[in-house]
PDB file of C-alpha atoms and ligand atoms in Angstrom:
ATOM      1  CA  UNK V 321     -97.351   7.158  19.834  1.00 62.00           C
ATOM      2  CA  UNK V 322     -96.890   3.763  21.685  1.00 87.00           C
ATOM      3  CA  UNK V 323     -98.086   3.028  25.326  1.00 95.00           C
ATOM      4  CA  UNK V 324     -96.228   4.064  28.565  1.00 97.00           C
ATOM      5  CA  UNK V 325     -94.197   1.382  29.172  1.00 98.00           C
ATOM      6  CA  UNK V 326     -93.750   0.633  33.516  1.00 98.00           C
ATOM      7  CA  UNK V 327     -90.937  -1.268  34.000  1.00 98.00           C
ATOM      8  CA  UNK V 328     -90.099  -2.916  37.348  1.00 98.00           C
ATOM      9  CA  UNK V 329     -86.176  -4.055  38.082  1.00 98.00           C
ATOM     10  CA  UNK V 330     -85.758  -6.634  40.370  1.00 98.00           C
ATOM     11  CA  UNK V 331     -82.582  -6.402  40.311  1.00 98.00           C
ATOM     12  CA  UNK V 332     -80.182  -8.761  42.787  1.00 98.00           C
ATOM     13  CA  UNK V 333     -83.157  -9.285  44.924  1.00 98.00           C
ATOM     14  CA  UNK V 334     -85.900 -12.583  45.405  1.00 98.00           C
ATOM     15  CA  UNK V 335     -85.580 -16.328  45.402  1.00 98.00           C
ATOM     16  CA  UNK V 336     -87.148 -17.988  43.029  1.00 98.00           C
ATOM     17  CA  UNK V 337     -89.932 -19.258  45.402  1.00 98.00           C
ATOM     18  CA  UNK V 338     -90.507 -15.207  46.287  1.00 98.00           C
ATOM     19  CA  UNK V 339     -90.302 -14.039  42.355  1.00 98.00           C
ATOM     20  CA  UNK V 340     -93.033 -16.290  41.513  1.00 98.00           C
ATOM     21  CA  UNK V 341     -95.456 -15.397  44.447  1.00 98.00           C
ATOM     22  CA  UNK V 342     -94.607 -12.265  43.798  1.00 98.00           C
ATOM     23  CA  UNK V 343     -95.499 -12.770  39.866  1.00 98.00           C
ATOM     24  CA  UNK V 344     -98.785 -14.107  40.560  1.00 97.00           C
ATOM     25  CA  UNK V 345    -100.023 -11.387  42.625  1.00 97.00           C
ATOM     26  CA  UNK V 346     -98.496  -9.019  40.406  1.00 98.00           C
ATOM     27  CA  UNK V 347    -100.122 -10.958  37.337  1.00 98.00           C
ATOM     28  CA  UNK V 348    -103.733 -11.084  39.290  1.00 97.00           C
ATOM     29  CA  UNK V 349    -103.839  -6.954  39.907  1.00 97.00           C
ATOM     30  CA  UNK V 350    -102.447  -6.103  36.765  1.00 97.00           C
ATOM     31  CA  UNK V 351    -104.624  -8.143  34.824  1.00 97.00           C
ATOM     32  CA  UNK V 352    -106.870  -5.809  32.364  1.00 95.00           C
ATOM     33  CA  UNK V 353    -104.472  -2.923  32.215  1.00 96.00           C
ATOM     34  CA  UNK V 354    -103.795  -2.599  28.315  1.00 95.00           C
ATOM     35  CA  UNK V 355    -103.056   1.484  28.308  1.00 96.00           C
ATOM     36  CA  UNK V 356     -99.762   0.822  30.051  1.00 97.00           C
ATOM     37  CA  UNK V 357     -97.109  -1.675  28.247  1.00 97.00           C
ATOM     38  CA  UNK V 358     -95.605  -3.692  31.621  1.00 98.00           C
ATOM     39  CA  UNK V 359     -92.654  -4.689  32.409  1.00 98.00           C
ATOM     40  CA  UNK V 360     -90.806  -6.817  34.927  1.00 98.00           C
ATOM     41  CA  UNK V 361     -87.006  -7.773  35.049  1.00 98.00           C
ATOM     42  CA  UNK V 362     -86.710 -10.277  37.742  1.00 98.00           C
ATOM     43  CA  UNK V 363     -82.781 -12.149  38.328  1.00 98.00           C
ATOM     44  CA  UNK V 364     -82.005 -14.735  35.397  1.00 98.00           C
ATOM     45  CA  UNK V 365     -82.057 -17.954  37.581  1.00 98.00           C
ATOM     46  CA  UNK V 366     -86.221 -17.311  37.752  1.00 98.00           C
ATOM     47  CA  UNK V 367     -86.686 -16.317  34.668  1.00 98.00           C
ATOM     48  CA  UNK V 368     -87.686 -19.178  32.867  1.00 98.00           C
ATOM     49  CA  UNK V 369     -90.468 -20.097  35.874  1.00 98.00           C
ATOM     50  CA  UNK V 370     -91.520 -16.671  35.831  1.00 98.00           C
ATOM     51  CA  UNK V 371     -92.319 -16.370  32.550  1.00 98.00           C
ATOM     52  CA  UNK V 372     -94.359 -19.798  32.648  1.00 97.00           C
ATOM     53  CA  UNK V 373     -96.522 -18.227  35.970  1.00 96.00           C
ATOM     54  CA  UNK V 374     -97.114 -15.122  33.605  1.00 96.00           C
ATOM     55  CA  UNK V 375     -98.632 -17.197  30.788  1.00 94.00           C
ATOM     56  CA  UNK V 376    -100.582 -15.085  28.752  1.00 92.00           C
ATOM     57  CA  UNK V 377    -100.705 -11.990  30.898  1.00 97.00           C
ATOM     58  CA  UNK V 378    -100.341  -8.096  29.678  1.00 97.00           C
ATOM     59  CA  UNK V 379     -96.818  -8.398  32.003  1.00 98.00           C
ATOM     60  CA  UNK V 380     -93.744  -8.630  29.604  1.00 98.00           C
ATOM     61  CA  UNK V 381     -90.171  -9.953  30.675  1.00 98.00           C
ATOM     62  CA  UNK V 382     -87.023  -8.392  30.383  1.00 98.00           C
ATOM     63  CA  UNK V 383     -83.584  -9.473  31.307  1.00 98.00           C
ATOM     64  CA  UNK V 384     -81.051  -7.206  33.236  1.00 98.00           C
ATOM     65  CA  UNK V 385     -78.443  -7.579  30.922  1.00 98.00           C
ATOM     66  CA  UNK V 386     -76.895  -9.756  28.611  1.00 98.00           C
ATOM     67  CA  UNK V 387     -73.833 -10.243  26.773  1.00 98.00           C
ATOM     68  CA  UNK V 388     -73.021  -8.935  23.002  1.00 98.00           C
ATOM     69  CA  UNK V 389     -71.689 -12.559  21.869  1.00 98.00           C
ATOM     70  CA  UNK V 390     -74.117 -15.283  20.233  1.00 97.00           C
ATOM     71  CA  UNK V 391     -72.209 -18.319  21.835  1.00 97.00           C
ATOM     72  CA  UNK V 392     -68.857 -19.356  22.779  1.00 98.00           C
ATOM     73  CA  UNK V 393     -66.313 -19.850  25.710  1.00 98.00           C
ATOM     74  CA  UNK V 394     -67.010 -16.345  27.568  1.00 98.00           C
ATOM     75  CA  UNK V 395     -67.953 -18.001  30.966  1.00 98.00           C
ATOM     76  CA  UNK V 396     -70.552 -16.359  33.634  1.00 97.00           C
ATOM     77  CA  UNK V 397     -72.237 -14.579  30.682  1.00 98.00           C
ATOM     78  CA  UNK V 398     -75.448 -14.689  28.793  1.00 98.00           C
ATOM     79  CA  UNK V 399     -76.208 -14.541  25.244  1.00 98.00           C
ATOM     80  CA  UNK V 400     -78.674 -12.866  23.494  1.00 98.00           C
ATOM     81  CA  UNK V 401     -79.807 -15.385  21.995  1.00 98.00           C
ATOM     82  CA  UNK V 402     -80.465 -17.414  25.400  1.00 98.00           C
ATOM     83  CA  UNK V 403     -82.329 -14.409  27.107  1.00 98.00           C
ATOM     84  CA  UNK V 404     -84.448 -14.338  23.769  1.00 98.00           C
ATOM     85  CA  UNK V 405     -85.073 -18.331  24.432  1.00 98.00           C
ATOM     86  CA  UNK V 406     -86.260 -17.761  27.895  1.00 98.00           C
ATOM     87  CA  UNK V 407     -89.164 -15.562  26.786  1.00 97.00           C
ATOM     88  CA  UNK V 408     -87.866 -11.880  27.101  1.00 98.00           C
ATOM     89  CA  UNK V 409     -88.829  -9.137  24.844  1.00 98.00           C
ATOM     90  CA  UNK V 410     -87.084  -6.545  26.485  1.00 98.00           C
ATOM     91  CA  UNK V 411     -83.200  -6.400  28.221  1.00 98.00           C
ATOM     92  CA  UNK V 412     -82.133  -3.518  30.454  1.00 98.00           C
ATOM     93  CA  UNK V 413     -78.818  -2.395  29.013  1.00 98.00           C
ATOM     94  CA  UNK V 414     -76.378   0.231  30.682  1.00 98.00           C
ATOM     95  CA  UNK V 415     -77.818   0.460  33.609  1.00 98.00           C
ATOM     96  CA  UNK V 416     -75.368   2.593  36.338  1.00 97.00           C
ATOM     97  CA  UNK V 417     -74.598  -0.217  38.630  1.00 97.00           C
ATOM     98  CA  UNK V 418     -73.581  -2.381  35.124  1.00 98.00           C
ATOM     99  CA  UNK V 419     -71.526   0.775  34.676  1.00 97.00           C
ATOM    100  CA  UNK V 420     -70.150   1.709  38.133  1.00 96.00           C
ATOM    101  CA  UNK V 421     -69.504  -2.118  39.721  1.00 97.00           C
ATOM    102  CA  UNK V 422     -68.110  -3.637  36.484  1.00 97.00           C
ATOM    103  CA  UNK V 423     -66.926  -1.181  34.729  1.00 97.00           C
ATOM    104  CA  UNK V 424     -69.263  -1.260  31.115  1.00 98.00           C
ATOM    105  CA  UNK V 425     -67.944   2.162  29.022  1.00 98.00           C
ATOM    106  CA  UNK V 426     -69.913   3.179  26.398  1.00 98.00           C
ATOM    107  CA  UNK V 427     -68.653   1.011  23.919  1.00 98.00           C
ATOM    108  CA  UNK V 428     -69.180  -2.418  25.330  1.00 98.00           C
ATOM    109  CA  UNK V 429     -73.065  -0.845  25.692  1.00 98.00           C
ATOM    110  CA  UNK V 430     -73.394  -0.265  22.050  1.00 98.00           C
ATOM    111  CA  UNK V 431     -72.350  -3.594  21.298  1.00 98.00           C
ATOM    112  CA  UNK V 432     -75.241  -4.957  24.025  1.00 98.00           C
ATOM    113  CA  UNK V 433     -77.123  -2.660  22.008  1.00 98.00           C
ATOM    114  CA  UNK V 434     -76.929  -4.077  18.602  1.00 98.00           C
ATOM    115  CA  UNK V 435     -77.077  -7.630  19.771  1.00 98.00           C
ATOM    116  CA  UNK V 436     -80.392  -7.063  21.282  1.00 98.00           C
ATOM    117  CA  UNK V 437     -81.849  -5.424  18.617  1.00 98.00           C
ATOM    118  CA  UNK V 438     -80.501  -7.964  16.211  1.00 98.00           C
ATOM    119  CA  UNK V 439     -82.134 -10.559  18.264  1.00 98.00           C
ATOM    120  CA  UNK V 440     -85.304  -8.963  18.429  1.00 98.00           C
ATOM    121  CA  UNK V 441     -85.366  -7.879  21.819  1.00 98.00           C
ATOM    122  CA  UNK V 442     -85.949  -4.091  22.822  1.00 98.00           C
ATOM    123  CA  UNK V 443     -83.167  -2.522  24.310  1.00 98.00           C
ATOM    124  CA  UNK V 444     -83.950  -0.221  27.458  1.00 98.00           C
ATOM    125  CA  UNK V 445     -80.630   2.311  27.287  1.00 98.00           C
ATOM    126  CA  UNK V 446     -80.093   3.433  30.229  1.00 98.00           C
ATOM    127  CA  UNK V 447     -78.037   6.933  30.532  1.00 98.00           C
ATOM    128  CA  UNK V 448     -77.445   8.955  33.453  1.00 98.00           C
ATOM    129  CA  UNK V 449     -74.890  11.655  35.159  1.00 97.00           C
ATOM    130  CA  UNK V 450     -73.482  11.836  38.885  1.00 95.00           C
ATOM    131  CA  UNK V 451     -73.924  14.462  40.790  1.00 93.00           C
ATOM    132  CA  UNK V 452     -70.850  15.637  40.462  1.00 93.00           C
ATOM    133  CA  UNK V 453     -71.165  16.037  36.943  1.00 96.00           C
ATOM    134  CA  UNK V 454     -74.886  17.661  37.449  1.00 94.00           C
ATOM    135  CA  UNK V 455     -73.431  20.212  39.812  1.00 92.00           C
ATOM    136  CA  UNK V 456     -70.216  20.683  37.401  1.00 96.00           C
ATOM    137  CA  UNK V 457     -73.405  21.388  34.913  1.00 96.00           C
ATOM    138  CA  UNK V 458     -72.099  18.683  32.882  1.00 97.00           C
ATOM    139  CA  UNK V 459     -75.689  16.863  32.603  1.00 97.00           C
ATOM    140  CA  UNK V 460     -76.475  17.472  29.010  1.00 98.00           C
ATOM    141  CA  UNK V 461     -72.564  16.555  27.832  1.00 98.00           C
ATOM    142  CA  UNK V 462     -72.630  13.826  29.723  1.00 98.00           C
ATOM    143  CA  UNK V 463     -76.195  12.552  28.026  1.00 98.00           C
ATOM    144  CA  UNK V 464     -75.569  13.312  25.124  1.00 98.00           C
ATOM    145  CA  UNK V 465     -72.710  11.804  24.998  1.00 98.00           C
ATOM    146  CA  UNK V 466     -74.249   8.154  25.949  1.00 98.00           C
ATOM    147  CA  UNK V 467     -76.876   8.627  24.033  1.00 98.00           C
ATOM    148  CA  UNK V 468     -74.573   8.989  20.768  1.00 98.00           C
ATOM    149  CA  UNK V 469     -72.140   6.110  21.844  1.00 98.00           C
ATOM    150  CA  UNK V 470     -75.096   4.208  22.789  1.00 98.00           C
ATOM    151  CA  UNK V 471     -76.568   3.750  20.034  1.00 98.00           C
ATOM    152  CA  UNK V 472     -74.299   4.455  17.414  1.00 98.00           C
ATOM    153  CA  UNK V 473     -74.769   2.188  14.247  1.00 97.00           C
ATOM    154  CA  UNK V 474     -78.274   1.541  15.084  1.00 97.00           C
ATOM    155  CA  UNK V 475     -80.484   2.366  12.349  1.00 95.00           C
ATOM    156  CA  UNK V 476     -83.257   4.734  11.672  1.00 93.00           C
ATOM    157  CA  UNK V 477     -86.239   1.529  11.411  1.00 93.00           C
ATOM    158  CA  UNK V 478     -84.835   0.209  14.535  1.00 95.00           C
ATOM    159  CA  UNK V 479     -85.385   3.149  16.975  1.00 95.00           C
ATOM    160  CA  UNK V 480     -89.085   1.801  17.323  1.00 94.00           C
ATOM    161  CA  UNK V 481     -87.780  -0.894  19.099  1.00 96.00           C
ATOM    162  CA  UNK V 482     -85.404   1.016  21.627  1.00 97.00           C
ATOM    163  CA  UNK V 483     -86.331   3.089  24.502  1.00 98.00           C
ATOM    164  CA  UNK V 484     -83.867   5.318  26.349  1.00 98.00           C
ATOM    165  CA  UNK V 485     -84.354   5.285  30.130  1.00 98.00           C
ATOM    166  CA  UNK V 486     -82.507   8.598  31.897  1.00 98.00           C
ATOM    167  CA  UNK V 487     -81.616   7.678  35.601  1.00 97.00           C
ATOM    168  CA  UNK V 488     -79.459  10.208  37.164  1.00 96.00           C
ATOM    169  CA  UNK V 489     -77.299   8.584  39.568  1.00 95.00           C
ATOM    170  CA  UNK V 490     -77.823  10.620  42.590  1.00 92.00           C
ATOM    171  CA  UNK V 491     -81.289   9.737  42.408  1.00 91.00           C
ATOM    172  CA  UNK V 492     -81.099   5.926  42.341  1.00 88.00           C
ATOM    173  CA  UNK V 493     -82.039   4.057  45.653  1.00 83.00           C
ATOM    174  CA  UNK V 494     -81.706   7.610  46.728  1.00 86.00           C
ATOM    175  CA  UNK V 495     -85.083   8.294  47.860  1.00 81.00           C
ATOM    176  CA  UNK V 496     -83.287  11.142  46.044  1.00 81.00           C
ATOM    177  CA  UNK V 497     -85.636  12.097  42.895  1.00 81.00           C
ATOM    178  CA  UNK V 498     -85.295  14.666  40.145  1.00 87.00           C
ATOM    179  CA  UNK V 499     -88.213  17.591  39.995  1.00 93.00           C
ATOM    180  CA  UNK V 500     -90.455  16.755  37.739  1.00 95.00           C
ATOM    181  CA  UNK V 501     -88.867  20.026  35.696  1.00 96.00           C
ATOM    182  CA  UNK V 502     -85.703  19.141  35.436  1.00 95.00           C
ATOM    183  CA  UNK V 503     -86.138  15.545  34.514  1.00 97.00           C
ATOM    184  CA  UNK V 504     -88.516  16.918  31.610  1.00 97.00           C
ATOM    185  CA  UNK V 505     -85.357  19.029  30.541  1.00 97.00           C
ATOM    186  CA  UNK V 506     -82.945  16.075  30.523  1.00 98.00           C
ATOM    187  CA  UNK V 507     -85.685  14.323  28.598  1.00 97.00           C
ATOM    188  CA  UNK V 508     -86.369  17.175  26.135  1.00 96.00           C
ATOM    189  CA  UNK V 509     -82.754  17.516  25.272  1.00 97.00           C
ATOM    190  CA  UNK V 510     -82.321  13.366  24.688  1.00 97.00           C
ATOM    191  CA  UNK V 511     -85.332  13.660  22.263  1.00 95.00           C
ATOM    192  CA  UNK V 512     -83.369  16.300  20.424  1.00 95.00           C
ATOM    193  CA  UNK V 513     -79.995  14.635  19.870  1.00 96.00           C
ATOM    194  CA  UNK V 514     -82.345  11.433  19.068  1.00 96.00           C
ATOM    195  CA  UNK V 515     -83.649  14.039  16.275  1.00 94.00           C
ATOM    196  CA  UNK V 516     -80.236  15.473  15.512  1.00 94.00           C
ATOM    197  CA  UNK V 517     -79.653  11.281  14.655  1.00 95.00           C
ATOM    198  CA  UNK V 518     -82.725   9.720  13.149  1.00 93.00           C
ATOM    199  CA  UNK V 519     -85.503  11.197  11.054  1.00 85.00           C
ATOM    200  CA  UNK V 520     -88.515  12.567  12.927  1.00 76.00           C
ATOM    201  CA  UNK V 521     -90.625   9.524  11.440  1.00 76.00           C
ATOM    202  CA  UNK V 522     -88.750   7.096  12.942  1.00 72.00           C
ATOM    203  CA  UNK V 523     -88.555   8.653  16.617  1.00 79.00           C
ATOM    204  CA  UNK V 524     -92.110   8.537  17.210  1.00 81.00           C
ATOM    205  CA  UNK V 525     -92.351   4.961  19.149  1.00 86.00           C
ATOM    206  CA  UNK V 526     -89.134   5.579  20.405  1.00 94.00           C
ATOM    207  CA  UNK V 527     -90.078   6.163  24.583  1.00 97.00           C
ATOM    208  CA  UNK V 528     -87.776   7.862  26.979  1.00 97.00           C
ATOM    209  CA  UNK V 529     -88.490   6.993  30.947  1.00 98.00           C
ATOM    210  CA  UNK V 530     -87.506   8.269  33.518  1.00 97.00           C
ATOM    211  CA  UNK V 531     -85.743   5.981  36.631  1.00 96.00           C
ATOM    212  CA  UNK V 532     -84.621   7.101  40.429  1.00 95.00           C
ATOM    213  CA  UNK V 533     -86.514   6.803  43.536  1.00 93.00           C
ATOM    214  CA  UNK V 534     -89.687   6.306  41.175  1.00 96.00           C
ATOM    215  CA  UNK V 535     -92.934   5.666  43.828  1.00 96.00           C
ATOM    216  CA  UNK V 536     -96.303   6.160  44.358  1.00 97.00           C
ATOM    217  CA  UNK V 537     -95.672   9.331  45.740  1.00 95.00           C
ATOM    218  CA  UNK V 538     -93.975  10.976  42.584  1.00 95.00           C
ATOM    219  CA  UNK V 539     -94.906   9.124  39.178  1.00 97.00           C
ATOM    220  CA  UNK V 540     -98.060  11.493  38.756  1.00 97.00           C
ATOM    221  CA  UNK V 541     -95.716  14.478  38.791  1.00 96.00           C
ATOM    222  CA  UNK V 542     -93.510  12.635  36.506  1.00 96.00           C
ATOM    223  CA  UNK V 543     -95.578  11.194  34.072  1.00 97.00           C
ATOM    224  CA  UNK V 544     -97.424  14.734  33.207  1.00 96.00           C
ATOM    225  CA  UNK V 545     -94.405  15.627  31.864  1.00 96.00           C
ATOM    226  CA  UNK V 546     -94.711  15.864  27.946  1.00 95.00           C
ATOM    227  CA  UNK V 547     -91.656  14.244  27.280  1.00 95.00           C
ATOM    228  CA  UNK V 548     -91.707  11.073  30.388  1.00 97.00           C
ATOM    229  CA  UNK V 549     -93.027   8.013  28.591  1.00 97.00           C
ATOM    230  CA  UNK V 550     -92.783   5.942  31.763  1.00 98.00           C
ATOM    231  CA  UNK V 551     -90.565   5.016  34.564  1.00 98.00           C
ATOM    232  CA  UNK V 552     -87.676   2.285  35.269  1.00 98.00           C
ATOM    233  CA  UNK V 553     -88.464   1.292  38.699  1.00 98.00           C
ATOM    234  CA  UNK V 554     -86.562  -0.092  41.378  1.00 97.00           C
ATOM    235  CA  UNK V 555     -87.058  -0.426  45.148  1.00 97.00           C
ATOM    236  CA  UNK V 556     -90.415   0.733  44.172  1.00 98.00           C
ATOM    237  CA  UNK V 557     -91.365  -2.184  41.917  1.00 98.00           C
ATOM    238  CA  UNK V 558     -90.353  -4.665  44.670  1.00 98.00           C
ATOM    239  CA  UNK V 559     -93.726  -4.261  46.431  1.00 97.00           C
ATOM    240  CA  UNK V 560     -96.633  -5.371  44.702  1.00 97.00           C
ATOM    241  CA  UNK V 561     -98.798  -2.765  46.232  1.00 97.00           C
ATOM    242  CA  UNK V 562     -96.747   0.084  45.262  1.00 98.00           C
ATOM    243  CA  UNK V 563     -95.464  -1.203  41.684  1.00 98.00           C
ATOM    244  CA  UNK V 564     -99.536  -1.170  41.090  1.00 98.00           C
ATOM    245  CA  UNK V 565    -100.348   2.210  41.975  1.00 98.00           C
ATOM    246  CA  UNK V 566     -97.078   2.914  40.059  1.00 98.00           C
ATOM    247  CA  UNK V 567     -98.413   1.498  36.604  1.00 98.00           C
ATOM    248  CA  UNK V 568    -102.206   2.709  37.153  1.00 97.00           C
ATOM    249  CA  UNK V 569    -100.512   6.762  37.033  1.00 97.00           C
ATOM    250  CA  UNK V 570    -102.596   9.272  36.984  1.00 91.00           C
ATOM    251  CA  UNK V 571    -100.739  12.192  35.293  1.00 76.00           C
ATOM    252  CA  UNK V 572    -102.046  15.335  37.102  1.00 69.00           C
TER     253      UNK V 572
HETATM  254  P1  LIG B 315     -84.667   2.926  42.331  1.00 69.30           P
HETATM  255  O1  LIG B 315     -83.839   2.236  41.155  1.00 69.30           O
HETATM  256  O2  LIG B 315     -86.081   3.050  41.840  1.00 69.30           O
HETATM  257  O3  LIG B 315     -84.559   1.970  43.503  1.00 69.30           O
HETATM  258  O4  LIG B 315     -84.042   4.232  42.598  1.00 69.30           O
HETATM  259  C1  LIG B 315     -84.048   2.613  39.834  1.00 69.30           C
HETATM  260  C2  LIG B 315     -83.129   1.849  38.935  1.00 69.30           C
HETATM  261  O5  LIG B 315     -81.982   1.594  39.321  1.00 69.30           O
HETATM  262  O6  LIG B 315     -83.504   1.477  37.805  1.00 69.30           O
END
């Protein structure tokens, strides 16, 4: 089994002065931790710096999305190939704002999908229901559902490389977060459609986290849970103090 992997979303937030003071600290008490893979995902116009203030630290970069196309006129967008050039190893794909502000379906994910992995970078999938579809009962359809479109074509020696993040909807920037429990049974049932896809061999680096209202005060709960392989963190991760006690867990 690979490491927990923490990762931290930035998302529309920092200027570039802030992400790299915020980088340093974040690379100075991090440094050491090598049971926990880390992740940050800071806004593409600091990228580049970032990743030169990291240097040789245990923090990996990711990118918060990218676009399925190599090159060309598709204006405002990002290539694979370009976030691979900067120095990611990992892109956040799918995630529910991606979804809900500008309108990705399913389809235009899978494609993200498959360009990442075909330019080496790990996909983070990320699936997750509203709670109108939880209290409908709908959760499992729903998952299921994006977890099959999501990574349909992919292929068995590639699901090393992907990890599925579940954020349900209601819970992100909530303060709103799933028990323990019923995150674990979200989590349970995506590792059995993964199995109903791919031979048991090739699931077992694949990691599914868990994201929404991730802090300090829940990722113990969390992370005792058999099948939670780590967290996707937002607001959380914005703080160096708190993404910190976030990656040093201690699953009770
Ligand atoms: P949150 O965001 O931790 O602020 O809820 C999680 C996410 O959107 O990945």
């Amino acid at each position: 089994m690979t490491l927990p992997l923490m990762a931290g979303n930035w998302k529309m937030n920092k200027t570039i002065e802030e992400g790299l003071t915020f980088a340093l600290s974040l690379k100075e008490l991090l440094a050491g931790i090598d049971a926990v893979e880390i992740v940050i995902a800071p806004p593409f116009t600091m990228l580049d710096r970032v990743k030169e203030r990291l240097g040789n630290s245990n923090i990996r970069l990711a990118a918060q999305n990218l676009f399925w196309k190599e090159e060309g006129a598709f204006t405002g967008e990002i290539s694979p190939v370009m976030v691979r050039d900067v120095g990611c190893e990992y892109v956040i794909l799918g995630h529910s704002e991606r979804r809900g502000y500008f309108n990705e379906d399913d389809s235009m994910i899978n494609k993200k999908v498959l360009a990442a992995l075909k330019n080496e970078l790990n996909p983070i999938l990320c699936v997750g229901e509203t709670l109108e579809e939880r209290e409908e009962g709908k959760t499992f359809k729903v998952i299921e559902m994006q977890v099959r479109a999501g990574l349909a074509g992919c292929l068995q020696g590639q699901m090393r490389y992907v990890t599925i993040a579940y954020e349900p909807i209601w819970a992100i920037g909530t303060g709103k977060t799933a028990k323990p429990e019923e995150a674990e049974d979200v989590h349970q049932r995506i590792r059995e459609v993964l199995h109903e896809l791919f031979e048991m061999d090739a699931l077992e680096d694949t990691r599914i986290i868990y994201g929404g209202s991730v802090g300090p005060q829940n990722v113990d709960a969390l992370m005792a849970q058999p099948n939670i392989d780590g967290a996707l963190v937002g607001g959380a991760s914005l703080k160096a103090d708190s993404f910190e006690r976030i990656v040093r867990f201690r699953a009770v």
